[in-house]
Short mmCIF file of C-alpha atoms in Angstrom, two decimals:
data_model
loop_
_atom_site.label_atom_id
_atom_site.label_comp_id
_atom_site.label_asym_id
_atom_site.label_seq_id
_atom_site.Cartn_x
_atom_site.Cartn_y
_atom_site.Cartn_z
CA MET Q 596 103.11 157.16 153.63
CA THR Q 597 99.64 157.64 152.19
CA THR Q 598 96.94 155.43 153.73
CA ARG Q 599 94.45 153.28 152.14
CA THR Q 600 91.76 155.64 153.13
CA GLU Q 601 93.44 158.41 152.02
CA ARG Q 602 94.08 156.54 148.86
CA LEU Q 603 90.63 155.92 148.39
CA ASP Q 604 89.44 159.36 149.35
CA GLY Q 605 91.95 160.74 146.38
CA LEU Q 606 90.34 158.38 143.50
CA PRO Q 607 87.79 159.98 140.90
CA PHE Q 608 84.20 158.06 140.63
CA THR Q 609 84.97 154.79 139.11
CA ARG Q 610 83.13 151.92 137.54
CA LYS Q 611 83.67 150.05 140.68
CA HIS Q 612 82.21 153.32 142.71
CA ARG Q 613 78.89 153.05 140.34
CA LYS Q 614 78.65 149.47 141.02
CA LEU Q 615 78.54 149.80 145.04
CA LEU Q 616 76.40 152.63 144.15
CA LEU Q 617 73.79 150.66 142.29
CA GLY Q 618 73.96 147.64 144.26
CA SER Q 619 73.30 149.11 147.30
CA GLY Q 620 70.57 151.66 145.51
CA VAL Q 621 68.68 148.84 144.38
CA GLY Q 622 68.71 147.37 147.93
CA TRP Q 623 67.59 150.71 149.13
CA ALA Q 624 64.93 150.89 146.53
CA LEU Q 625 63.43 147.36 147.69
CA ASP Q 626 63.53 148.62 151.08
CA ALA Q 627 61.36 151.64 150.32
CA MET Q 628 59.06 149.83 148.00
CA ASP Q 629 58.14 147.40 151.05
CA VAL Q 630 57.59 150.39 153.59
CA GLY Q 631 55.76 152.22 150.57
CA LEU Q 632 53.62 149.21 149.98
CA ILE Q 633 52.08 148.98 153.41
CA SER Q 634 50.12 152.17 152.99
CA PHE Q 635 48.30 150.98 150.19
CA VAL Q 636 47.84 147.53 152.15
CA MET Q 637 46.27 149.67 154.63
CA ALA Q 638 43.84 151.45 152.70
CA ALA Q 639 42.51 148.54 150.91
CA LEU Q 640 42.36 146.44 154.24
CA ALA Q 641 40.17 149.15 155.33
CA VAL Q 642 37.77 148.36 152.86
CA HIS Q 643 38.47 144.30 152.55
CA TRP Q 644 38.26 143.70 156.03
CA SER Q 645 36.27 146.55 157.53
CA LEU Q 646 39.26 147.69 159.93
CA SER Q 647 39.38 150.39 162.38
CA PRO Q 648 41.49 153.30 162.24
CA THR Q 649 43.02 151.51 165.59
CA GLU Q 650 43.50 148.44 164.15
CA LEU Q 651 45.25 150.15 160.95
CA SER Q 652 47.21 152.45 162.79
CA TRP Q 653 48.56 149.12 164.48
CA ILE Q 654 49.61 147.78 160.88
CA GLY Q 655 51.02 150.94 160.34
CA SER Q 656 53.09 151.40 163.41
CA ILE Q 657 54.24 147.66 164.32
CA GLY Q 658 56.95 147.19 161.24
CA PHE Q 659 58.38 150.40 162.86
CA VAL Q 660 58.73 148.74 166.28
CA GLY Q 661 60.98 146.25 164.62
CA MET Q 662 62.85 148.90 162.67
CA ALA Q 663 63.79 150.92 165.49
CA ILE Q 664 65.25 147.22 167.26
CA GLY Q 665 66.75 146.50 163.89
CA ALA Q 666 68.25 150.04 163.37
CA ALA Q 667 70.33 149.59 166.90
CA LEU Q 668 70.84 145.63 166.25
CA GLY Q 669 72.01 146.45 162.39
CA GLY Q 670 74.67 148.94 163.21
CA LEU Q 671 76.14 147.13 166.38
CA LEU Q 672 76.74 143.82 164.18
CA ALA Q 673 77.91 146.18 161.21
CA ASP Q 674 80.88 147.42 163.53
CA LYS Q 675 81.10 143.51 164.94
CA ILE Q 676 81.09 141.73 161.86
CA GLY Q 677 80.97 143.81 158.77
CA ARG Q 678 78.75 145.94 156.78
CA ARG Q 679 78.49 143.62 153.68
CA GLN Q 680 77.48 140.70 155.74
CA VAL Q 681 74.65 142.57 157.85
CA PHE Q 682 73.14 144.56 154.69
CA ALA Q 683 72.72 140.86 152.90
CA ALA Q 684 70.97 139.34 155.85
CA THR Q 685 68.65 142.04 156.37
CA LEU Q 686 67.48 141.75 152.48
CA LEU Q 687 66.95 138.14 153.41
CA ILE Q 688 65.06 138.52 156.24
CA TYR Q 689 62.63 141.49 155.15
CA GLY Q 690 62.08 139.58 151.81
CA LEU Q 691 61.00 136.28 152.92
CA ALA Q 692 58.57 138.05 155.66
CA THR Q 693 57.22 140.12 153.20
CA GLY Q 694 56.35 137.22 151.15
CA ALA Q 695 54.90 135.32 153.96
CA ALA Q 696 52.95 138.38 155.10
CA ALA Q 697 50.85 137.80 151.51
CA LEU Q 698 49.58 134.73 153.34
CA SER Q 699 48.32 136.17 155.96
CA THR Q 700 44.86 135.13 157.72
CA GLY Q 701 43.88 137.95 159.78
CA ILE Q 702 45.41 140.85 161.26
CA ALA Q 703 47.28 139.16 164.01
CA MET Q 704 49.32 137.13 162.17
CA LEU Q 705 49.82 140.30 159.64
CA ILE Q 706 51.00 142.53 162.59
CA VAL Q 707 53.45 139.64 163.96
CA LEU Q 708 55.01 139.41 160.25
CA ARG Q 709 55.46 143.22 159.67
CA PHE Q 710 57.57 143.07 162.54
CA ILE Q 711 59.75 140.73 161.42
CA VAL Q 712 59.67 142.96 158.16
CA GLY Q 713 60.75 145.88 160.34
CA LEU Q 714 63.49 144.12 161.84
CA GLY Q 715 65.35 143.82 158.35
CA LEU Q 716 64.17 147.22 157.16
CA GLY Q 717 65.47 148.77 159.99
CA ALA Q 718 68.94 147.16 160.05
CA GLU Q 719 69.82 147.99 156.50
CA LEU Q 720 69.18 151.61 155.57
CA PRO Q 721 71.93 152.93 158.33
CA VAL Q 722 74.45 149.60 157.26
CA ALA Q 723 74.04 150.84 153.48
CA SER Q 724 74.63 154.33 153.78
CA THR Q 725 77.73 153.75 155.85
CA LEU Q 726 79.25 151.39 153.63
CA VAL Q 727 78.69 153.71 150.70
CA SER Q 728 80.09 156.44 152.63
CA GLU Q 729 83.11 154.73 153.50
CA PHE Q 730 83.94 154.11 149.66
CA ALA Q 731 82.88 157.30 148.10
CA PRO Q 732 85.86 159.95 146.99
CA ARG Q 733 85.66 162.68 149.96
CA ARG Q 734 84.87 165.64 147.61
CA ILE Q 735 81.62 164.31 146.40
CA ARG Q 736 80.81 161.84 149.60
CA GLY Q 737 77.60 163.78 150.28
CA ARG Q 738 76.23 163.95 146.79
CA VAL Q 739 76.90 160.10 146.47
CA VAL Q 740 75.09 159.18 149.65
CA VAL Q 741 72.36 161.70 148.69
CA ILE Q 742 72.12 159.86 145.07
CA LEU Q 743 72.02 156.49 147.37
CA GLU Q 744 69.06 157.78 149.40
CA GLY Q 745 67.37 158.73 145.99
CA PHE Q 746 66.88 155.29 145.64
CA TRP Q 747 64.08 155.43 147.88
CA ALA Q 748 62.36 157.81 145.99
CA VAL Q 749 62.58 154.95 143.13
CA GLY Q 750 60.90 152.26 145.25
CA TRP Q 751 58.36 154.51 147.07
CA ILE Q 752 57.34 155.29 143.29
CA MET Q 753 57.50 151.35 142.48
CA ALA Q 754 55.07 151.03 145.67
CA ALA Q 755 52.68 153.73 144.25
CA LEU Q 756 52.73 151.84 140.87
CA ILE Q 757 52.02 148.39 142.38
CA GLY Q 758 49.19 150.01 144.84
CA TYR Q 759 47.46 151.51 141.54
CA PHE Q 760 47.59 148.72 139.29
CA VAL Q 761 47.63 145.68 141.45
CA VAL Q 762 45.94 146.30 144.98
CA PRO Q 763 42.64 147.19 143.78
CA VAL Q 764 42.39 144.27 141.13
CA GLY Q 765 40.37 142.46 143.53
CA ASP Q 766 39.99 141.23 147.18
CA ASP Q 767 43.14 139.39 147.07
CA GLY Q 768 45.20 142.30 144.97
CA TRP Q 769 47.19 143.09 148.68
CA ARG Q 770 48.53 139.72 148.63
CA TRP Q 771 49.90 139.86 144.88
CA ALA Q 772 51.44 143.02 145.85
CA LEU Q 773 53.24 141.92 149.24
CA ALA Q 774 54.23 138.77 147.34
CA ILE Q 775 56.37 141.07 145.22
CA GLY Q 776 58.21 141.93 147.95
CA VAL Q 777 59.78 138.47 148.04
CA VAL Q 778 62.49 140.17 145.42
CA PRO Q 779 64.96 141.57 148.38
CA ALA Q 780 65.53 137.86 149.37
CA ALA Q 781 66.87 137.00 146.01
CA TYR Q 782 68.86 140.67 145.92
CA ALA Q 783 70.76 139.48 149.18
CA LEU Q 784 73.08 136.83 147.09
CA VAL Q 785 74.12 139.64 144.93
CA VAL Q 786 75.00 141.92 147.91
CA ARG Q 787 76.65 139.27 149.73
CA PHE Q 788 78.84 138.20 146.72
CA GLY Q 789 78.90 141.43 144.33
CA LEU Q 790 79.63 144.22 146.67
CA PRO Q 791 83.14 144.56 148.86
CA GLU Q 792 83.22 144.97 152.60
CA SER Q 793 84.34 148.44 153.81
CA VAL Q 794 88.41 149.07 154.12
CA ARG Q 795 87.80 150.82 157.04
CA TYR Q 796 86.13 147.71 158.64
CA LEU Q 797 88.77 145.46 156.98
CA GLU Q 798 92.01 147.39 158.94
CA SER Q 799 89.91 147.79 162.45
CA LYS Q 800 89.94 143.75 162.34
CA GLY Q 801 93.48 143.54 161.37
CA ARG Q 802 92.36 142.01 157.87
CA VAL Q 803 94.88 144.53 155.80
CA ASP Q 804 95.59 142.03 153.11
CA GLU Q 805 92.01 142.30 152.29
CA ALA Q 806 91.80 145.54 152.53
CA GLU Q 807 94.87 146.20 150.51
CA ARG Q 808 93.59 144.16 147.77
CA ILE Q 809 90.15 146.06 147.62
CA VAL Q 810 91.98 149.15 147.40
CA ARG Q 811 94.29 148.45 144.52
CA ASP Q 812 91.11 146.86 142.71
CA TYR Q 813 89.39 150.50 142.79
CA GLU Q 814 92.62 152.20 141.86
CA ALA Q 815 93.12 149.88 138.96
CA SER Q 816 89.49 151.00 137.94
CA ALA Q 817 90.44 154.68 138.12
CA GLY Q 818 93.79 153.69 136.04
CA VAL Q 819 95.90 154.75 139.03
CA ALA Q 820 99.29 153.09 139.93
CA PRO Q 821 99.44 151.59 143.41
CA PRO Q 822 102.05 152.26 145.46
CA ALA Q 823 105.33 150.32 145.56
CA ALA Q 824 104.78 149.12 149.07
CA PRO Q 825 101.23 148.20 150.83
CA SER Q 826 100.00 151.32 152.98
CA GLY Q 827 99.84 151.26 156.62
CA PRO Q 828 96.98 151.04 158.62
CA SER Q 829 94.81 154.01 157.94
CA ALA Q 830 94.61 156.82 161.09
CA SER Q 831 92.31 159.25 162.64
CA ALA Q 832 92.27 162.70 161.48
CA PRO Q 833 94.24 165.21 163.56
CA ALA Q 834 92.47 166.20 166.87
CA HIS Q 835 92.13 169.93 166.91
CA ALA Q 836 90.84 172.74 164.18
CA GLY Q 837 87.39 172.99 162.95
CA ALA Q 838 84.05 173.29 164.75
CA ASP Q 839 82.96 170.32 167.51
CA GLY Q 840 86.14 168.20 167.10
CA ALA Q 841 85.66 168.06 163.05
CA THR Q 842 89.32 168.99 161.48
CA PRO Q 843 89.76 169.07 157.39
CA SER Q 844 91.95 166.19 156.16
CA HIS Q 845 95.69 167.07 154.80
CA ALA Q 846 97.49 164.43 152.77
CA GLY Q 847 99.85 162.22 154.94
CA ALA Q 848 98.26 163.89 158.50
CA ALA Q 849 96.64 160.73 159.21
CA SER Q 850 99.85 158.73 158.90
CA ALA Q 851 101.13 160.42 161.50
CA SER Q 852 99.20 158.87 164.53
CA ALA Q 853 99.36 155.46 162.70
CA GLY Q 854 100.41 153.91 166.05
CA ALA Q 855 97.14 155.23 167.47
CA ALA Q 856 95.43 153.02 164.66
CA LEU Q 857 97.07 150.01 165.63
CA ALA Q 858 95.07 149.66 169.08
CA SER Q 859 92.82 147.03 169.56
CA PRO Q 860 89.43 148.54 168.18
CA ALA Q 861 88.06 148.04 172.02
CA GLU Q 862 90.71 150.29 172.76
CA SER Q 863 90.21 152.82 170.18
CA ALA Q 864 86.48 152.52 170.04
CA GLU Q 865 84.99 155.98 171.18
CA SER Q 866 81.43 156.37 172.94
CA ILE Q 867 79.08 158.09 170.58
CA TRP Q 868 77.90 160.55 174.08
CA SER Q 869 81.80 161.12 174.88
CA ALA Q 870 82.25 164.67 175.34
CA ARG Q 871 83.43 165.14 172.03
CA LEU Q 872 80.55 163.59 170.31
CA ARG Q 873 77.54 163.92 172.74
CA LYS Q 874 76.68 167.38 171.13
CA ARG Q 875 76.25 165.76 167.79
CA THR Q 876 74.64 162.73 168.93
CA ALA Q 877 71.85 164.71 170.57
CA ALA Q 878 71.38 166.92 167.59
CA LEU Q 879 71.70 163.93 165.18
CA TRP Q 880 68.81 162.27 167.38
CA VAL Q 881 66.59 165.33 167.53
CA VAL Q 882 67.14 165.40 163.74
CA TRP Q 883 65.86 161.51 163.17
CA PHE Q 884 62.88 162.06 165.38
CA GLY Q 885 61.35 165.02 163.79
CA ILE Q 886 61.86 163.68 160.45
CA ASN Q 887 60.79 160.18 161.26
CA PHE Q 888 57.41 161.67 162.92
CA SER Q 889 56.28 163.60 160.26
CA TYR Q 890 57.28 161.57 156.97
CA TYR Q 891 55.90 158.27 158.34
CA GLY Q 892 52.78 159.90 159.96
CA ALA Q 893 52.17 161.58 156.84
CA PHE Q 894 53.19 159.31 153.79
CA ILE Q 895 51.52 155.78 155.70
CA TRP Q 896 48.51 157.48 156.16
CA LEU Q 897 48.09 159.59 153.01
CA PRO Q 898 46.11 157.06 151.03
CA SER Q 899 43.68 156.34 153.67
CA LEU Q 900 43.52 159.98 154.43
CA LEU Q 901 42.34 160.75 150.96
CA VAL Q 902 40.00 157.83 151.07
CA SER Q 903 38.41 159.33 154.28
CA GLN Q 904 38.00 162.48 152.76
CA GLY Q 905 35.51 160.99 150.13
CA PHE Q 906 38.49 159.75 147.35
CA ASP Q 907 37.88 156.16 145.96
CA LEU Q 908 40.35 153.86 146.24
CA VAL Q 909 41.63 154.26 142.75
CA LYS Q 910 41.85 157.70 142.67
CA SER Q 911 43.54 158.33 146.46
CA PHE Q 912 46.14 155.99 144.78
CA GLY Q 913 46.50 157.52 141.72
CA TYR Q 914 46.96 160.90 143.59
CA THR Q 915 49.55 159.34 146.14
CA LEU Q 916 51.43 158.31 142.79
CA ILE Q 917 51.54 161.77 141.06
CA ILE Q 918 52.50 163.20 144.90
CA THR Q 919 55.30 160.36 145.42
CA LEU Q 920 57.18 161.44 141.93
CA ALA Q 921 58.31 164.52 143.38
CA GLN Q 922 60.33 162.82 145.58
CA LEU Q 923 62.75 162.31 142.77
CA PRO Q 924 63.63 166.01 142.19
CA GLY Q 925 63.97 166.89 145.94
CA TYR Q 926 66.63 164.46 145.85
CA ALA Q 927 68.21 165.67 142.95
CA VAL Q 928 68.31 169.28 144.13
CA ALA Q 929 69.77 168.30 147.49
CA ALA Q 930 72.58 166.03 145.76
CA TRP Q 931 73.29 169.10 144.11
CA LEU Q 932 73.45 172.03 146.85
CA ILE Q 933 74.95 169.63 149.53
CA GLU Q 934 78.38 169.90 147.90
CA ILE Q 935 77.79 173.66 147.52
CA TRP Q 936 75.76 175.11 150.56
CA GLY Q 937 77.48 171.94 152.78
CA ARG Q 938 75.38 169.33 154.65
CA ARG Q 939 74.11 171.31 157.36
CA VAL Q 940 72.36 174.12 155.61
CA THR Q 941 71.28 171.98 152.90
CA LEU Q 942 69.32 169.55 155.78
CA ALA Q 943 67.90 172.49 157.58
CA VAL Q 944 66.43 174.32 154.56
CA PHE Q 945 64.72 171.03 153.27
CA LEU Q 946 63.13 170.62 156.85
CA THR Q 947 62.29 174.22 157.19
CA GLY Q 948 60.33 173.88 153.33
CA SER Q 949 59.02 170.43 154.35
CA ALA Q 950 57.68 172.10 157.43
CA VAL Q 951 55.77 174.94 155.52
CA ALA Q 952 54.44 172.23 152.75
CA ALA Q 953 52.83 170.25 155.72
CA GLY Q 954 50.95 173.53 156.86
CA LEU Q 955 49.56 173.73 153.32
CA PHE Q 956 48.50 170.19 153.01
CA GLY Q 957 46.47 170.49 156.16
CA LEU Q 958 44.78 173.62 154.82
CA ALA Q 959 44.57 172.12 151.35
CA ASP Q 960 40.62 171.54 150.19
CA SER Q 961 40.90 170.62 146.58
CA PRO Q 962 42.34 167.92 144.09
CA ALA Q 963 45.13 170.73 142.79
CA THR Q 964 45.76 172.19 146.30
CA ILE Q 965 46.20 168.50 147.45
CA ILE Q 966 48.42 167.65 144.75
CA ALA Q 967 50.40 170.31 145.05
CA ALA Q 968 50.74 170.85 148.51
CA GLY Q 969 51.75 167.16 148.51
CA MET Q 970 54.26 167.32 145.88
CA ALA Q 971 55.83 169.98 148.01
CA LEU Q 972 56.25 167.99 150.84
CA SER Q 973 57.78 165.33 149.07
CA PHE Q 974 60.09 167.35 147.53
CA PHE Q 975 61.43 168.99 150.66
CA ASN Q 976 61.08 165.86 153.05
CA LEU Q 977 62.91 163.70 150.62
CA GLY Q 978 65.53 166.24 150.02
CA ALA Q 979 66.19 166.22 153.99
CA TRP Q 980 66.28 162.72 154.26
CA GLY Q 981 69.23 162.79 151.50
CA ALA Q 982 71.20 164.97 153.66
CA LEU Q 983 70.56 163.45 156.89
CA TYR Q 984 71.91 160.30 155.38
CA ALA Q 985 74.93 161.92 154.11
CA ILE Q 986 76.01 163.70 157.18
CA GLY Q 987 75.20 160.90 159.69
CA PRO Q 988 78.12 158.68 159.09
CA GLU Q 989 80.47 161.68 158.74
CA LEU Q 990 79.74 162.54 162.38
CA TYR Q 991 81.80 159.44 163.97
CA PRO Q 992 84.84 157.56 163.69
CA THR Q 993 84.97 153.95 161.75
CA SER Q 994 85.14 151.94 165.32
CA THR Q 995 81.70 153.67 166.17
CA ARG Q 996 79.73 154.48 162.52
CA GLY Q 997 77.57 151.76 162.20
CA SER Q 998 76.81 151.92 166.22
CA GLY Q 999 76.57 155.51 165.94
CA THR Q 1000 74.23 155.72 162.76
CA GLY Q 1001 72.29 153.19 163.81
CA ALA Q 1002 71.56 154.26 167.05
CA ALA Q 1003 70.44 157.64 165.66
CA ALA Q 1004 68.19 155.77 163.03
CA ALA Q 1005 66.98 153.48 166.06
CA PHE Q 1006 66.01 156.52 168.09
CA GLY Q 1007 64.11 157.96 165.22
CA ARG Q 1008 61.82 154.76 164.63
CA ILE Q 1009 60.56 155.42 167.84
CA ALA Q 1010 58.69 158.51 166.43
CA SER Q 1011 57.42 156.51 163.45
CA ILE Q 1012 56.06 154.05 165.44
CA ILE Q 1013 54.25 156.81 167.68
CA ALA Q 1014 53.34 158.95 164.58
CA PRO Q 1015 51.16 156.50 162.66
CA MET Q 1016 49.15 155.40 166.13
CA LEU Q 1017 48.55 159.38 167.06
CA VAL Q 1018 46.98 160.15 163.71
CA PRO Q 1019 43.54 158.72 164.60
CA LEU Q 1020 43.51 160.72 167.87
CA LEU Q 1021 44.45 164.02 166.02
CA LEU Q 1022 41.51 163.32 163.73
CA ASP Q 1023 38.92 162.99 166.67
CA LEU Q 1024 40.75 165.97 168.19
CA GLY Q 1025 40.25 168.08 164.85
CA ASP Q 1026 40.89 167.28 161.07
CA THR Q 1027 43.89 167.16 158.80
CA VAL Q 1028 44.89 170.85 159.69
CA MET Q 1029 45.36 169.63 163.17
CA VAL Q 1030 47.43 166.39 161.75
CA PHE Q 1031 49.13 168.42 159.80
CA GLY Q 1032 49.96 170.87 161.73
CA VAL Q 1033 51.75 168.82 164.64
CA PHE Q 1034 54.24 167.35 161.68
CA ALA Q 1035 54.70 170.74 160.34
CA ALA Q 1036 55.67 171.75 164.21
CA ALA Q 1037 57.95 168.37 164.06
CA PHE Q 1038 59.68 169.61 161.05
CA VAL Q 1039 60.26 172.86 162.74
CA VAL Q 1040 62.27 171.53 165.50
CA ALA Q 1041 64.10 168.95 163.40
CA ALA Q 1042 65.75 172.07 161.44
CA LEU Q 1043 66.35 173.94 164.53
CA ALA Q 1044 68.41 170.83 165.80
CA ALA Q 1045 70.10 170.44 162.11
CA PHE Q 1046 71.95 173.81 162.43
CA THR Q 1047 73.49 172.93 165.70
CA LEU Q 1048 75.38 169.78 163.74
CA PRO Q 1049 79.08 170.50 162.44
CA GLU Q 1050 79.71 171.05 158.95
CA ARG Q 1051 81.81 168.10 157.42
CA LYS Q 1052 81.83 169.03 153.77
CA GLY Q 1053 85.35 168.81 152.53
CA TYR Q 1054 86.63 166.73 155.36
CA ALA Q 1055 88.07 163.08 155.63
CA LEU Q 1056 86.03 160.12 157.66
CA GLU Q 1057 87.55 159.68 160.62
CA ASP Q 1058 89.18 156.41 161.26
CA THR Q 1059 89.51 156.12 164.84
#
């Protein structure tokens, strides 16, 4: 008997998949817009509130404290109450908190609200990627998740446009910029009522009728006739063959162990630190730490660093906007390569390119070289992010997929907390060469860890 997940895996990419990708992607873009906006707000507040670098570093870092907690809690909740429910709740939390932050009367109030914003932001990203990966056809799953991550560039470009056109208009320009962040609160309703719940999650909770109905909707969208009788529960992939326990999917093989899938979620759940999973978990955590450290350390401070080098507010925002545009082709190339080279090689190559670009940015000393090196950093760094989000959900079975990706994201957020606070110290010890040299080293370590991850191209997602 063909399982429901095998039926989903075998479908072509349909309008239903497109709707899910677009719906999740808009949420992802709104998330990125919020994260990007704070970098422009920091540069503006340095001028309007006369804040010190240390105070600015707290504004930049506190959101990531919330993101670390949110990522861990969001992943756990996604495995308990569902991917869609958590996705909608996170949008609501950070949308309302961002709008409230626009009314901040001082740095203390802004810091508290940015922490709450971070709770929502941190939980949303791993949950959205998990939901999309569990619906995407197996042969193009990696590409679909990279395209989802590509919406991050759209959101960051939106932030750069708001930063360029709205933030500099006056002393309250930053308030109007944050007020735009209320949009996710309204979009939460679209997510809650417009997107499907994960079939794998529904089956793990015994809600097989709902799961069957969703699969049949997707089959109808593809013009594929459903089976005469409903499928049995999806089962785990074969337990042997392949590196690090990873095994390719063969039609009908999963259904051979259908009895195992009938075990309760508590009985079938596997720890992310089990003997089979701990090597990949450790490597994934290292990659998440390195990429978070360098990305947020660089891009949260980028407008402020340009201002400190003598560029005025408008010009520094303009340079940041140009640099940000290079994120889009970075995602596009990663989405193409990930189904050709595979997840592991694509991730490692883009991390290596990020290291080289970070070193060149630290040495740049003219507008032309700053823009060129910055665009290279955007290209490689965001391509690496796309590959990372594609590979993460594929490393874990359904029962721990949300918590596994969420835990890795939470660990990475520790780096995003540290990095913005470390920049002023590194500037005191040296200059931008020192700052970006450290970022380059973190990318190298992440690239080495990426090479140790199992390759999951062409493999089915594990159900138990």
